[in-house]
């Protein structure tokens, strides 16, 4: 192979390099194996299958009735019936019976009158009427399926029908996955405890193995190895002996502890290192001998995307199939989507059928957010020569779910509460075709999403400091032109997250000013911060007296984490954050958590189904109560309904 | 269960009855099993999976660099750099390292200047810059996936990441298939010979088993049993003991040898018998105990369709998932599609991207034509209250293939020749994403399909008796307004099909008038009949002197079959028909087989790729020659190009 290594190519250039290298290196691969037709579902043919015999294999009757010769029926009519002698001019046949030699048509039993040793017929008969002629379905020698065809149940049926018991199919490529990283631990290690810093649970190999299986490969996972060049080279040497494709995850960057590129280069050669994509830039392709080897980045979204972009095509190449292109649809984008020039960016989006439009909403863009892929409905590719898409523009979404399931999805964007997960689950239990898709962007973000027509529902818990009222004042202020129904989901407890056993004996807001108590706060503008400040003002507690009041955290869980790690003694957060880190919780304040639903969607069946879960599903109610910290006295009640106003 | 049996309901009524019966009978089913997450791909969750631990499980560095406290960086700028003391105000961290306690941001190594025991920074730092905060991806207690969710690789990754090693999934229903029919033989029976009347190869059980597997079930196939009530009841009794769903194939009609309905009724009860659909009318649903039992018709297309319509939903019901709706698209229909009132008819269609339009063309409608499903791109449902669709109307097609693959398909409608199968195969070998889809409707049917804009290509071998010229005169006559390119594919031999060893010593057309020779003819208007008549006229042979000249058959293979079964001594047909039935063949005439391609499509890449196979692919050429009976002297040559005329 001539040296084709490229540093930091564009996506298209990288794909072209890979294609070229695969064609050169794996020309002799395409190996086949012969397997029983009965267990060939989903396999790919290595050569065309030509019918060995015809089906039907002989002329046969398609009806229960009498075999006749069409010439002897000429002239028969209602007024001039014809008698055909049984055993001579007519023979009884059941459906499927071979047509007796010399006969060429069948009269249905319903259309004759049996008279002694004869039948009376009332119409002439066309040649081969009600006869399944030989080869009607399959003619021996004709092609049943071509080479490179993924076998379906009908193909299996047709192969058996045409006399084949075995079929030659492509051997399924074996993909070896080598997880590397000194901090990685097997999931089994933390079976009975929580992971401790610096442990990271190894899960990418399972993710990538699953993707390889879906692409038609078999997989082999090697044990976790440390970030050491010698270990990586040893594992790579072992893997290429057996596998058809090797994937090293991770160490694919250019940092001081990244050895993947070096390992491949020392045992074979590189095709490219680093590609102008986001996420997934530090990806590597190379060969050891004729075996393709990929260096896949460690961040799970990068791993997912680069495997999809580069390894799946390599598997398809060895299988001889084209990559099944994902379904695509055009969707409206309601916010500007910026993207750096010079890289092809793949943005995860949720897609909702909101009102008349299909709306794509970008979700978390961090390469570390695997849940953004779990929750995504698709990807939008922003090409390297584009700085993004303006608000109101149209994007093409490569779907991860079916169009149908998108039509059956309630899109909820806003503040998150665990009870939304429970709704999602109960909804799916009652209506398996339905989904609740929720994105967590905070209460105000949710209202803005409603305003832009991105969501059916927003979860919100915004306290108006002046009136002491929840949510409705914000709707009036920020969505004056959009009539909205406000449905209560629950009242939830905010409280002090404290160490297990509450060693400092924290009970009330007054404890926060104690000299021995260090507090951790939420950022200004958050619902929790509003709640704290209102209580402090009501109780006339001077914030300046609280140690740590000026130390901000940005999530409930970060507050709990600060307590867990000893940076603070307490902070205000929801119960679930304390539960998540196994901390104690002292409830001190109640807040109202509502769902805001524009009138325009309120009557839609998918919304009414969701409301039926909230209002009628006893199992849902019980599961919310079981979480603790919730009061359901107004669950499902309309708390506010804005007057009908002009639609924008 | 209250008695809900209905005779001959409509499709909607039958589906409603089935749904209702399944809900009543299988309420307690939904059983779950716990399996390792690592082998859960494609399984369906039996309950929601909530994160057991957070990911990341602690704040960690997202970059190689230095952990700092953001407050100590305030005021740093290019002109006013700040010194942070190593070990006190800054600590070195690699990507993924836990953030040291008390630190709250990371400065990238590229952005600092290391000076002895300190680093110099040039900008202030935002809180949590380059930090992956605890729970950034997954917060403990949040829902990873809901109940009734089909697990994907990303879900498996996220479950492991959130501390799950096992997952509770729905047990895969076991579907038992009982093939019945006294004439059925196992495919193994005819491994080394052709099926003989009345043998029929049993292949439906494999077809239906494959469909069950695709729907998420496991399958169990019982041995073939005869059409006897006692045997069917015994097999049914055995099957319901183990299986979750039982399928009896066939005997589902109301004929004298149909016992399925009676067997179910005697052991349990019927829900419906016979449904107003076409094909597939004689379908049965019932229960034995709480086990759903289906009677599925014997014709393969009926079996396929009724399994799809009734059994797949029952499997989905037990799995708790919604049926993945097939992709649908709207297509133009160029010929009237008639359909009887009162039945929902499911018509197999080919779909082609021909010119600007997606065109749906109905293919063989016989219930016995499994190959019509193998070759179909989708189904069109003509509702019971419709008599069909007018030419030029739009139909909705439920796709069996992806949209993408349809765009990459060359549609060929016309006379069939086995070399078209070889083109299809070589095309797929060179370009795995491409297909050649061919429908066999005869030469004239193909030209009419071109005229209606249904096909890219028509295979044709029409001899003009007056001029002795092939194809071009027909193009001038029937497609005067459509400029067409005529490309030769091959000259093929027509000849006399004779018994093995040619016992009557037939050599020339003159042998046909011998007293001891019985001929079998093709129908008037067929290309072969035109060829015969021309030769007889040229040789001044009086057709009346040929015994059997007035005995018509309608296909090449039927002619060969008449010879095989002794009804005739010889007939004129193509070599492949003789090969198919292992007969001998005496070549006597050559005919030209061309591909007609409208100029409008000629330049399209998919057509040019196809032509490149015909013109350049040595393997294709060899495989045609290997079939025998072909002369390739003009293969790929343009034989005729009609003048540019006005487009209609």
mmCIF file of C-alpha atoms in Angstrom, chain A residues 37-38 41 47-48 50 52-55 57-59 61-64 71 92 94-96 98 101-104 127-128 132 134-158 160-166 170 183 186-188 190-203 206-207 210-211 213-214 221 255-257 299-300 304 320-322 325 327 368-376 400-404 416 418 420-422 424-425 428-429 432-433 440 550-555 557-558 561 565 567 576 579-581, chain B residues 37-38 41 47-48 50 52-55 57-59 61-64 71 92 94-96 98 101-104 127-128 132 134-158 160-166 170 183 186-188 190-203 206-207 210-211 213-214 221 255-257 299-300 304 320-322 325 327 368-376 400-404 416 418 420-422 424-425 428-429 432-433 440 550-555 557-558 561 565 567 576 579-581:
data_model
loop_
_atom_site.group_PDB
_atom_site.id
_atom_site.type_symbol
_atom_site.label_atom_id
_atom_site.label_comp_id
_atom_site.label_asym_id
_atom_site.label_seq_id
_atom_site.Cartn_x
_atom_site.Cartn_y
_atom_site.Cartn_z
ATOM 1 C CA UNK A 37 -31.279 -21.577 5.072
ATOM 2 C CA UNK A 38 -33.413 -22.046 8.189
ATOM 3 C CA UNK A 41 -32.141 -14.605 8.910
ATOM 4 C CA UNK A 47 -23.409 -15.152 -4.127
ATOM 5 C CA UNK A 48 -26.682 -15.127 -6.024
ATOM 6 C CA UNK A 50 -30.706 -19.389 -8.355
ATOM 7 C CA UNK A 52 -32.893 -25.272 -8.197
ATOM 8 C CA UNK A 53 -36.489 -26.346 -8.828
ATOM 9 C CA UNK A 54 -39.711 -24.646 -9.889
ATOM 10 C CA UNK A 55 -42.605 -23.817 -7.597
ATOM 11 C CA UNK A 57 -43.207 -28.081 -9.438
ATOM 12 C CA UNK A 58 -46.191 -29.256 -11.516
ATOM 13 C CA UNK A 59 -49.552 -27.887 -12.690
ATOM 14 C CA UNK A 61 -55.468 -27.198 -8.939
ATOM 15 C CA UNK A 62 -55.996 -23.827 -7.283
ATOM 16 C CA UNK A 63 -59.512 -24.785 -6.141
ATOM 17 C CA UNK A 64 -61.604 -27.691 -4.959
ATOM 18 C CA UNK A 71 -61.824 -27.447 -25.407
ATOM 19 C CA UNK A 92 -62.398 -34.474 -9.005
ATOM 20 C CA UNK A 94 -58.799 -30.797 -4.228
ATOM 21 C CA UNK A 95 -56.900 -27.547 -3.959
ATOM 22 C CA UNK A 96 -53.219 -28.318 -4.435
ATOM 23 C CA UNK A 98 -51.684 -32.185 -9.301
ATOM 24 C CA UNK A 101 -52.173 -35.451 -17.324
ATOM 25 C CA UNK A 102 -54.043 -34.158 -20.366
ATOM 26 C CA UNK A 103 -56.298 -31.825 -18.399
ATOM 27 C CA UNK A 104 -55.797 -28.070 -18.624
ATOM 28 C CA UNK A 127 -57.345 -22.529 -20.556
ATOM 29 C CA UNK A 128 -55.605 -22.945 -17.188
ATOM 30 C CA UNK A 132 -51.490 -23.041 -10.638
ATOM 31 C CA UNK A 134 -45.737 -25.103 -13.125
ATOM 32 C CA UNK A 135 -43.283 -22.345 -12.255
ATOM 33 C CA UNK A 136 -46.089 -19.851 -11.630
ATOM 34 C CA UNK A 137 -44.228 -18.625 -8.548
ATOM 35 C CA UNK A 138 -40.644 -19.669 -9.158
ATOM 36 C CA UNK A 139 -39.061 -20.900 -12.390
ATOM 37 C CA UNK A 140 -36.074 -23.166 -11.899
ATOM 38 C CA UNK A 141 -32.815 -21.284 -12.733
ATOM 39 C CA UNK A 142 -34.268 -17.851 -12.029
ATOM 40 C CA UNK A 143 -32.563 -15.710 -9.423
ATOM 41 C CA UNK A 144 -34.165 -15.706 -5.988
ATOM 42 C CA UNK A 145 -31.811 -13.173 -4.414
ATOM 43 C CA UNK A 146 -28.620 -11.546 -5.640
ATOM 44 C CA UNK A 147 -25.239 -11.401 -3.952
ATOM 45 C CA UNK A 148 -24.854 -8.879 -1.116
ATOM 46 C CA UNK A 149 -28.487 -9.223 -0.119
ATOM 47 C CA UNK A 150 -29.495 -9.214 3.557
ATOM 48 C CA UNK A 151 -31.813 -12.191 3.962
ATOM 49 C CA UNK A 152 -35.385 -11.642 5.157
ATOM 50 C CA UNK A 153 -37.990 -14.240 6.150
ATOM 51 C CA UNK A 154 -39.564 -14.162 2.651
ATOM 52 C CA UNK A 155 -36.185 -14.854 1.102
ATOM 53 C CA UNK A 156 -35.710 -17.846 3.400
ATOM 54 C CA UNK A 157 -39.131 -19.150 2.343
ATOM 55 C CA UNK A 158 -38.366 -18.664 -1.342
ATOM 56 C CA UNK A 160 -36.514 -23.450 0.560
ATOM 57 C CA UNK A 161 -39.341 -23.401 -2.000
ATOM 58 C CA UNK A 162 -36.786 -23.396 -4.805
ATOM 59 C CA UNK A 163 -34.903 -26.390 -3.466
ATOM 60 C CA UNK A 164 -32.149 -24.844 -1.331
ATOM 61 C CA UNK A 165 -31.313 -26.134 2.121
ATOM 62 C CA UNK A 166 -28.073 -24.219 2.489
ATOM 63 C CA UNK A 170 -20.650 -13.658 4.166
ATOM 64 C CA UNK A 183 -8.801 4.801 35.706
ATOM 65 C CA UNK A 186 -15.206 -3.169 35.213
ATOM 66 C CA UNK A 187 -18.869 -2.507 35.999
ATOM 67 C CA UNK A 188 -18.753 -5.598 38.226
ATOM 68 C CA UNK A 190 -18.893 -1.433 41.712
ATOM 69 C CA UNK A 191 -21.721 -3.949 41.855
ATOM 70 C CA UNK A 192 -22.358 -3.343 45.570
ATOM 71 C CA UNK A 193 -21.017 0.157 46.079
ATOM 72 C CA UNK A 194 -20.748 3.531 44.379
ATOM 73 C CA UNK A 195 -17.753 4.322 42.162
ATOM 74 C CA UNK A 196 -15.076 6.289 44.060
ATOM 75 C CA UNK A 197 -12.741 8.862 42.524
ATOM 76 C CA UNK A 198 -10.755 8.191 40.376
ATOM 77 C CA UNK A 199 -12.768 5.139 39.251
ATOM 78 C CA UNK A 200 -14.614 5.353 35.953
ATOM 79 C CA UNK A 201 -16.961 2.530 34.973
ATOM 80 C CA UNK A 202 -16.001 1.020 31.628
ATOM 81 C CA UNK A 203 -19.107 0.987 29.446
ATOM 82 C CA UNK A 206 -20.497 -2.531 25.481
ATOM 83 C CA UNK A 207 -21.848 0.474 23.586
ATOM 84 C CA UNK A 210 -23.693 -3.375 20.472
ATOM 85 C CA UNK A 211 -23.251 -1.030 17.538
ATOM 86 C CA UNK A 213 -23.638 -6.289 16.340
ATOM 87 C CA UNK A 214 -26.331 -4.074 14.907
ATOM 88 C CA UNK A 221 -14.070 -7.594 24.116
ATOM 89 C CA UNK A 255 -1.812 14.073 25.012
ATOM 90 C CA UNK A 256 0.960 12.710 27.149
ATOM 91 C CA UNK A 257 -1.014 9.587 28.049
ATOM 92 C CA UNK A 299 -15.909 10.490 25.598
ATOM 93 C CA UNK A 300 -19.009 8.411 25.005
ATOM 94 C CA UNK A 304 -20.602 6.684 19.464
ATOM 95 C CA UNK A 320 -20.392 -6.359 1.137
ATOM 96 C CA UNK A 321 -23.536 -4.453 2.004
ATOM 97 C CA UNK A 322 -24.330 -0.819 1.687
ATOM 98 C CA UNK A 325 -29.006 5.107 5.467
ATOM 99 C CA UNK A 327 -34.294 7.973 7.751
ATOM 100 C CA UNK A 368 -19.376 13.428 27.633
ATOM 101 C CA UNK A 369 -23.153 13.393 27.670
ATOM 102 C CA UNK A 370 -24.187 9.867 26.705
ATOM 103 C CA UNK A 371 -27.713 10.586 27.942
ATOM 104 C CA UNK A 372 -27.961 13.228 25.233
ATOM 105 C CA UNK A 373 -27.737 10.359 22.735
ATOM 106 C CA UNK A 374 -30.095 8.148 24.747
ATOM 107 C CA UNK A 375 -32.633 10.981 24.706
ATOM 108 C CA UNK A 376 -31.946 12.309 21.208
ATOM 109 C CA UNK A 400 -32.608 7.710 15.512
ATOM 110 C CA UNK A 401 -36.306 6.885 15.948
ATOM 111 C CA UNK A 402 -39.162 6.356 13.533
ATOM 112 C CA UNK A 403 -41.311 9.169 12.222
ATOM 113 C CA UNK A 404 -44.299 7.476 13.750
ATOM 114 C CA UNK A 416 -36.677 18.685 35.557
ATOM 115 C CA UNK A 418 -38.087 13.005 38.770
ATOM 116 C CA UNK A 420 -41.578 13.493 34.884
ATOM 117 C CA UNK A 421 -39.619 10.255 34.544
ATOM 118 C CA UNK A 422 -42.442 8.457 36.302
ATOM 119 C CA UNK A 424 -42.888 8.886 31.008
ATOM 120 C CA UNK A 425 -42.836 5.388 32.354
ATOM 121 C CA UNK A 428 -45.346 3.967 28.056
ATOM 122 C CA UNK A 429 -46.916 1.271 30.191
ATOM 123 C CA UNK A 432 -46.644 1.421 24.384
ATOM 124 C CA UNK A 433 -46.601 3.554 21.240
ATOM 125 C CA UNK A 440 -33.784 19.808 31.162
ATOM 126 C CA UNK A 550 -21.568 33.723 48.000
ATOM 127 C CA UNK A 551 -20.376 30.265 46.962
ATOM 128 C CA UNK A 552 -22.536 29.284 43.987
ATOM 129 C CA UNK A 553 -23.248 25.877 42.567
ATOM 130 C CA UNK A 554 -25.226 25.319 39.403
ATOM 131 C CA UNK A 555 -27.246 22.174 40.030
ATOM 132 C CA UNK A 557 -26.601 17.649 42.687
ATOM 133 C CA UNK A 558 -23.538 19.902 42.806
ATOM 134 C CA UNK A 561 -21.831 16.915 46.204
ATOM 135 C CA UNK A 565 -17.134 16.041 49.922
ATOM 136 C CA UNK A 567 -16.763 21.625 51.250
ATOM 137 C CA UNK A 576 -33.780 13.518 45.123
ATOM 138 C CA UNK A 579 -31.043 10.519 47.855
ATOM 139 C CA UNK A 580 -28.775 10.349 44.824
ATOM 140 C CA UNK A 581 -25.691 10.773 47.004
ATOM 141 C CA UNK B 37 -27.060 -5.656 30.528
ATOM 142 C CA UNK B 38 -24.199 -6.719 28.264
ATOM 143 C CA UNK B 41 -29.453 -5.680 22.888
ATOM 144 C CA UNK B 47 -39.710 -1.824 34.111
ATOM 145 C CA UNK B 48 -38.051 1.553 34.134
ATOM 146 C CA UNK B 50 -33.339 4.383 37.269
ATOM 147 C CA UNK B 52 -28.118 3.761 40.679
ATOM 148 C CA UNK B 53 -25.111 6.094 40.627
ATOM 149 C CA UNK B 54 -24.219 9.365 38.949
ATOM 150 C CA UNK B 55 -21.881 9.772 36.006
ATOM 151 C CA UNK B 57 -19.448 10.140 39.968
ATOM 152 C CA UNK B 58 -17.308 13.105 41.030
ATOM 153 C CA UNK B 59 -16.133 16.446 39.593
ATOM 154 C CA UNK B 61 -11.115 17.590 34.808
ATOM 155 C CA UNK B 62 -12.273 17.755 31.195
ATOM 156 C CA UNK B 63 -8.799 18.801 29.988
ATOM 157 C CA UNK B 64 -5.128 18.322 30.647
ATOM 158 C CA UNK B 71 -11.969 33.356 42.693
ATOM 159 C CA UNK B 92 -1.702 19.627 37.679
ATOM 160 C CA UNK B 94 -4.941 15.078 33.419
ATOM 161 C CA UNK B 95 -8.209 14.736 31.558
ATOM 162 C CA UNK B 96 -10.508 12.607 33.675
ATOM 163 C CA UNK B 98 -10.828 13.957 39.920
ATOM 164 C CA UNK B 101 -11.154 19.075 46.919
ATOM 165 C CA UNK B 102 -11.648 22.839 47.169
ATOM 166 C CA UNK B 103 -10.834 23.511 43.531
ATOM 167 C CA UNK B 104 -13.573 24.550 41.138
ATOM 168 C CA UNK B 127 -16.585 28.609 37.784
ATOM 169 C CA UNK B 128 -16.409 24.976 36.649
ATOM 170 C CA UNK B 132 -17.076 17.639 34.187
ATOM 171 C CA UNK B 134 -20.726 15.287 39.183
ATOM 172 C CA UNK B 135 -23.866 14.009 37.498
ATOM 173 C CA UNK B 136 -23.224 16.071 34.368
ATOM 174 C CA UNK B 137 -24.239 13.080 32.248
ATOM 175 C CA UNK B 138 -26.365 10.978 34.598
ATOM 176 C CA UNK B 139 -27.834 11.961 37.958
ATOM 177 C CA UNK B 140 -28.406 9.053 40.335
ATOM 178 C CA UNK B 141 -32.153 8.264 40.587
ATOM 179 C CA UNK B 142 -33.001 9.709 37.171
ATOM 180 C CA UNK B 143 -34.646 7.461 34.626
ATOM 181 C CA UNK B 144 -32.338 5.970 32.006
ATOM 182 C CA UNK B 145 -35.058 4.174 30.017
ATOM 183 C CA UNK B 146 -38.747 3.610 30.665
ATOM 184 C CA UNK B 147 -40.669 0.359 30.691
ATOM 185 C CA UNK B 148 -41.546 -1.135 27.281
ATOM 186 C CA UNK B 149 -38.412 0.267 25.690
ATOM 187 C CA UNK B 150 -36.452 -1.745 23.121
ATOM 188 C CA UNK B 151 -32.838 -1.552 24.243
ATOM 189 C CA UNK B 152 -30.228 -0.045 21.938
ATOM 190 C CA UNK B 153 -26.441 0.017 22.325
ATOM 191 C CA UNK B 154 -26.543 3.520 23.842
ATOM 192 C CA UNK B 155 -29.052 2.349 26.431
ATOM 193 C CA UNK B 156 -26.765 -0.542 27.365
ATOM 194 C CA UNK B 157 -23.881 1.911 27.789
ATOM 195 C CA UNK B 158 -25.968 4.247 29.924
ATOM 196 C CA UNK B 160 -23.700 0.233 32.849
ATOM 197 C CA UNK B 161 -22.579 3.824 33.413
ATOM 198 C CA UNK B 162 -25.337 4.296 35.969
ATOM 199 C CA UNK B 163 -24.387 1.213 37.952
ATOM 200 C CA UNK B 164 -26.586 -1.529 36.467
ATOM 201 C CA UNK B 165 -25.224 -4.940 35.596
ATOM 202 C CA UNK B 166 -28.588 -6.590 35.084
ATOM 203 C CA UNK B 170 -39.815 -9.051 28.948
ATOM 204 C CA UNK B 183 -48.931 -33.266 0.549
ATOM 205 C CA UNK B 186 -39.651 -31.470 4.468
ATOM 206 C CA UNK B 187 -37.199 -29.560 2.271
ATOM 207 C CA UNK B 188 -34.621 -32.220 3.219
ATOM 208 C CA UNK B 190 -35.904 -33.334 -1.954
ATOM 209 C CA UNK B 191 -32.302 -32.501 -1.180
ATOM 210 C CA UNK B 192 -30.959 -34.589 -4.065
ATOM 211 C CA UNK B 193 -33.886 -34.679 -6.467
ATOM 212 C CA UNK B 194 -36.745 -32.557 -7.778
ATOM 213 C CA UNK B 195 -40.110 -32.543 -6.009
ATOM 214 C CA UNK B 196 -42.556 -34.949 -7.672
ATOM 215 C CA UNK B 197 -46.338 -34.508 -7.840
ATOM 216 C CA UNK B 198 -48.049 -34.388 -5.377
ATOM 217 C CA UNK B 199 -45.120 -33.268 -3.166
ATOM 218 C CA UNK B 200 -45.060 -29.687 -1.942
ATOM 219 C CA UNK B 201 -41.985 -28.420 -0.116
ATOM 220 C CA UNK B 202 -42.880 -27.062 3.327
ATOM 221 C CA UNK B 203 -41.385 -23.580 3.622
ATOM 222 C CA UNK B 206 -39.578 -20.985 8.090
ATOM 223 C CA UNK B 207 -41.100 -17.837 6.595
ATOM 224 C CA UNK B 210 -38.475 -15.681 10.641
ATOM 225 C CA UNK B 211 -41.226 -13.090 10.874
ATOM 226 C CA UNK B 213 -38.126 -13.658 15.270
ATOM 227 C CA UNK B 214 -38.053 -10.264 13.615
ATOM 228 C CA UNK B 221 -41.491 -25.579 14.735
ATOM 229 C CA UNK B 255 -63.245 -26.920 2.651
ATOM 230 C CA UNK B 256 -63.651 -30.625 3.287
ATOM 231 C CA UNK B 257 -60.013 -31.033 4.330
ATOM 232 C CA UNK B 299 -50.825 -19.773 0.155
ATOM 233 C CA UNK B 300 -47.528 -18.085 0.965
ATOM 234 C CA UNK B 304 -47.205 -13.668 5.032
ATOM 235 C CA UNK B 320 -45.543 -4.717 25.602
ATOM 236 C CA UNK B 321 -44.192 -2.807 22.633
ATOM 237 C CA UNK B 322 -45.972 -0.936 19.930
ATOM 238 C CA UNK B 325 -44.995 1.135 11.819
ATOM 239 C CA UNK B 327 -42.193 3.646 6.588
ATOM 240 C CA UNK B 368 -49.461 -18.173 -4.371
ATOM 241 C CA UNK B 369 -46.723 -15.881 -5.624
ATOM 242 C CA UNK B 370 -44.160 -15.666 -2.856
ATOM 243 C CA UNK B 371 -41.680 -14.159 -5.292
ATOM 244 C CA UNK B 372 -44.045 -11.217 -5.659
ATOM 245 C CA UNK B 373 -43.272 -10.453 -2.005
ATOM 246 C CA UNK B 374 -39.553 -11.163 -2.419
ATOM 247 C CA UNK B 375 -39.508 -8.667 -5.297
ATOM 248 C CA UNK B 376 -41.995 -6.132 -3.905
ATOM 249 C CA UNK B 400 -40.599 -3.060 2.647
ATOM 250 C CA UNK B 401 -37.320 -1.367 1.729
ATOM 251 C CA UNK B 402 -35.766 1.974 2.603
ATOM 252 C CA UNK B 403 -36.403 5.133 0.620
ATOM 253 C CA UNK B 404 -32.717 5.330 -0.069
ATOM 254 C CA UNK B 416 -37.673 -11.591 -18.753
ATOM 255 C CA UNK B 418 -32.091 -14.831 -17.082
ATOM 256 C CA UNK B 420 -31.222 -9.723 -16.260
ATOM 257 C CA UNK B 421 -30.744 -11.698 -13.051
ATOM 258 C CA UNK B 422 -27.039 -11.805 -13.750
ATOM 259 C CA UNK B 424 -28.781 -7.565 -11.032
ATOM 260 C CA UNK B 425 -26.203 -9.674 -9.294
ATOM 261 C CA UNK B 428 -24.995 -5.480 -6.536
ATOM 262 C CA UNK B 429 -21.501 -6.910 -6.401
ATOM 263 C CA UNK B 432 -23.759 -2.823 -2.922
ATOM 264 C CA UNK B 433 -26.152 0.110 -2.546
ATOM 265 C CA UNK B 440 -41.926 -9.833 -15.939
ATOM 266 C CA UNK B 550 -53.390 -25.332 -32.065
ATOM 267 C CA UNK B 551 -52.463 -26.400 -28.529
ATOM 268 C CA UNK B 552 -51.349 -23.199 -26.761
ATOM 269 C CA UNK B 553 -49.236 -22.799 -23.675
ATOM 270 C CA UNK B 554 -48.583 -19.445 -22.053
ATOM 271 C CA UNK B 555 -44.988 -19.616 -20.844
ATOM 272 C CA UNK B 557 -41.771 -23.339 -18.913
ATOM 273 C CA UNK B 558 -45.281 -24.629 -19.598
ATOM 274 C CA UNK B 561 -43.497 -29.052 -18.863
ATOM 275 C CA UNK B 565 -45.001 -34.921 -18.879
ATOM 276 C CA UNK B 567 -48.240 -34.398 -23.616
ATOM 277 C CA UNK B 576 -33.301 -21.936 -19.799
ATOM 278 C CA UNK B 579 -32.461 -26.534 -18.352
ATOM 279 C CA UNK B 580 -35.004 -25.803 -15.634
ATOM 280 C CA UNK B 581 -36.699 -29.166 -16.209
#
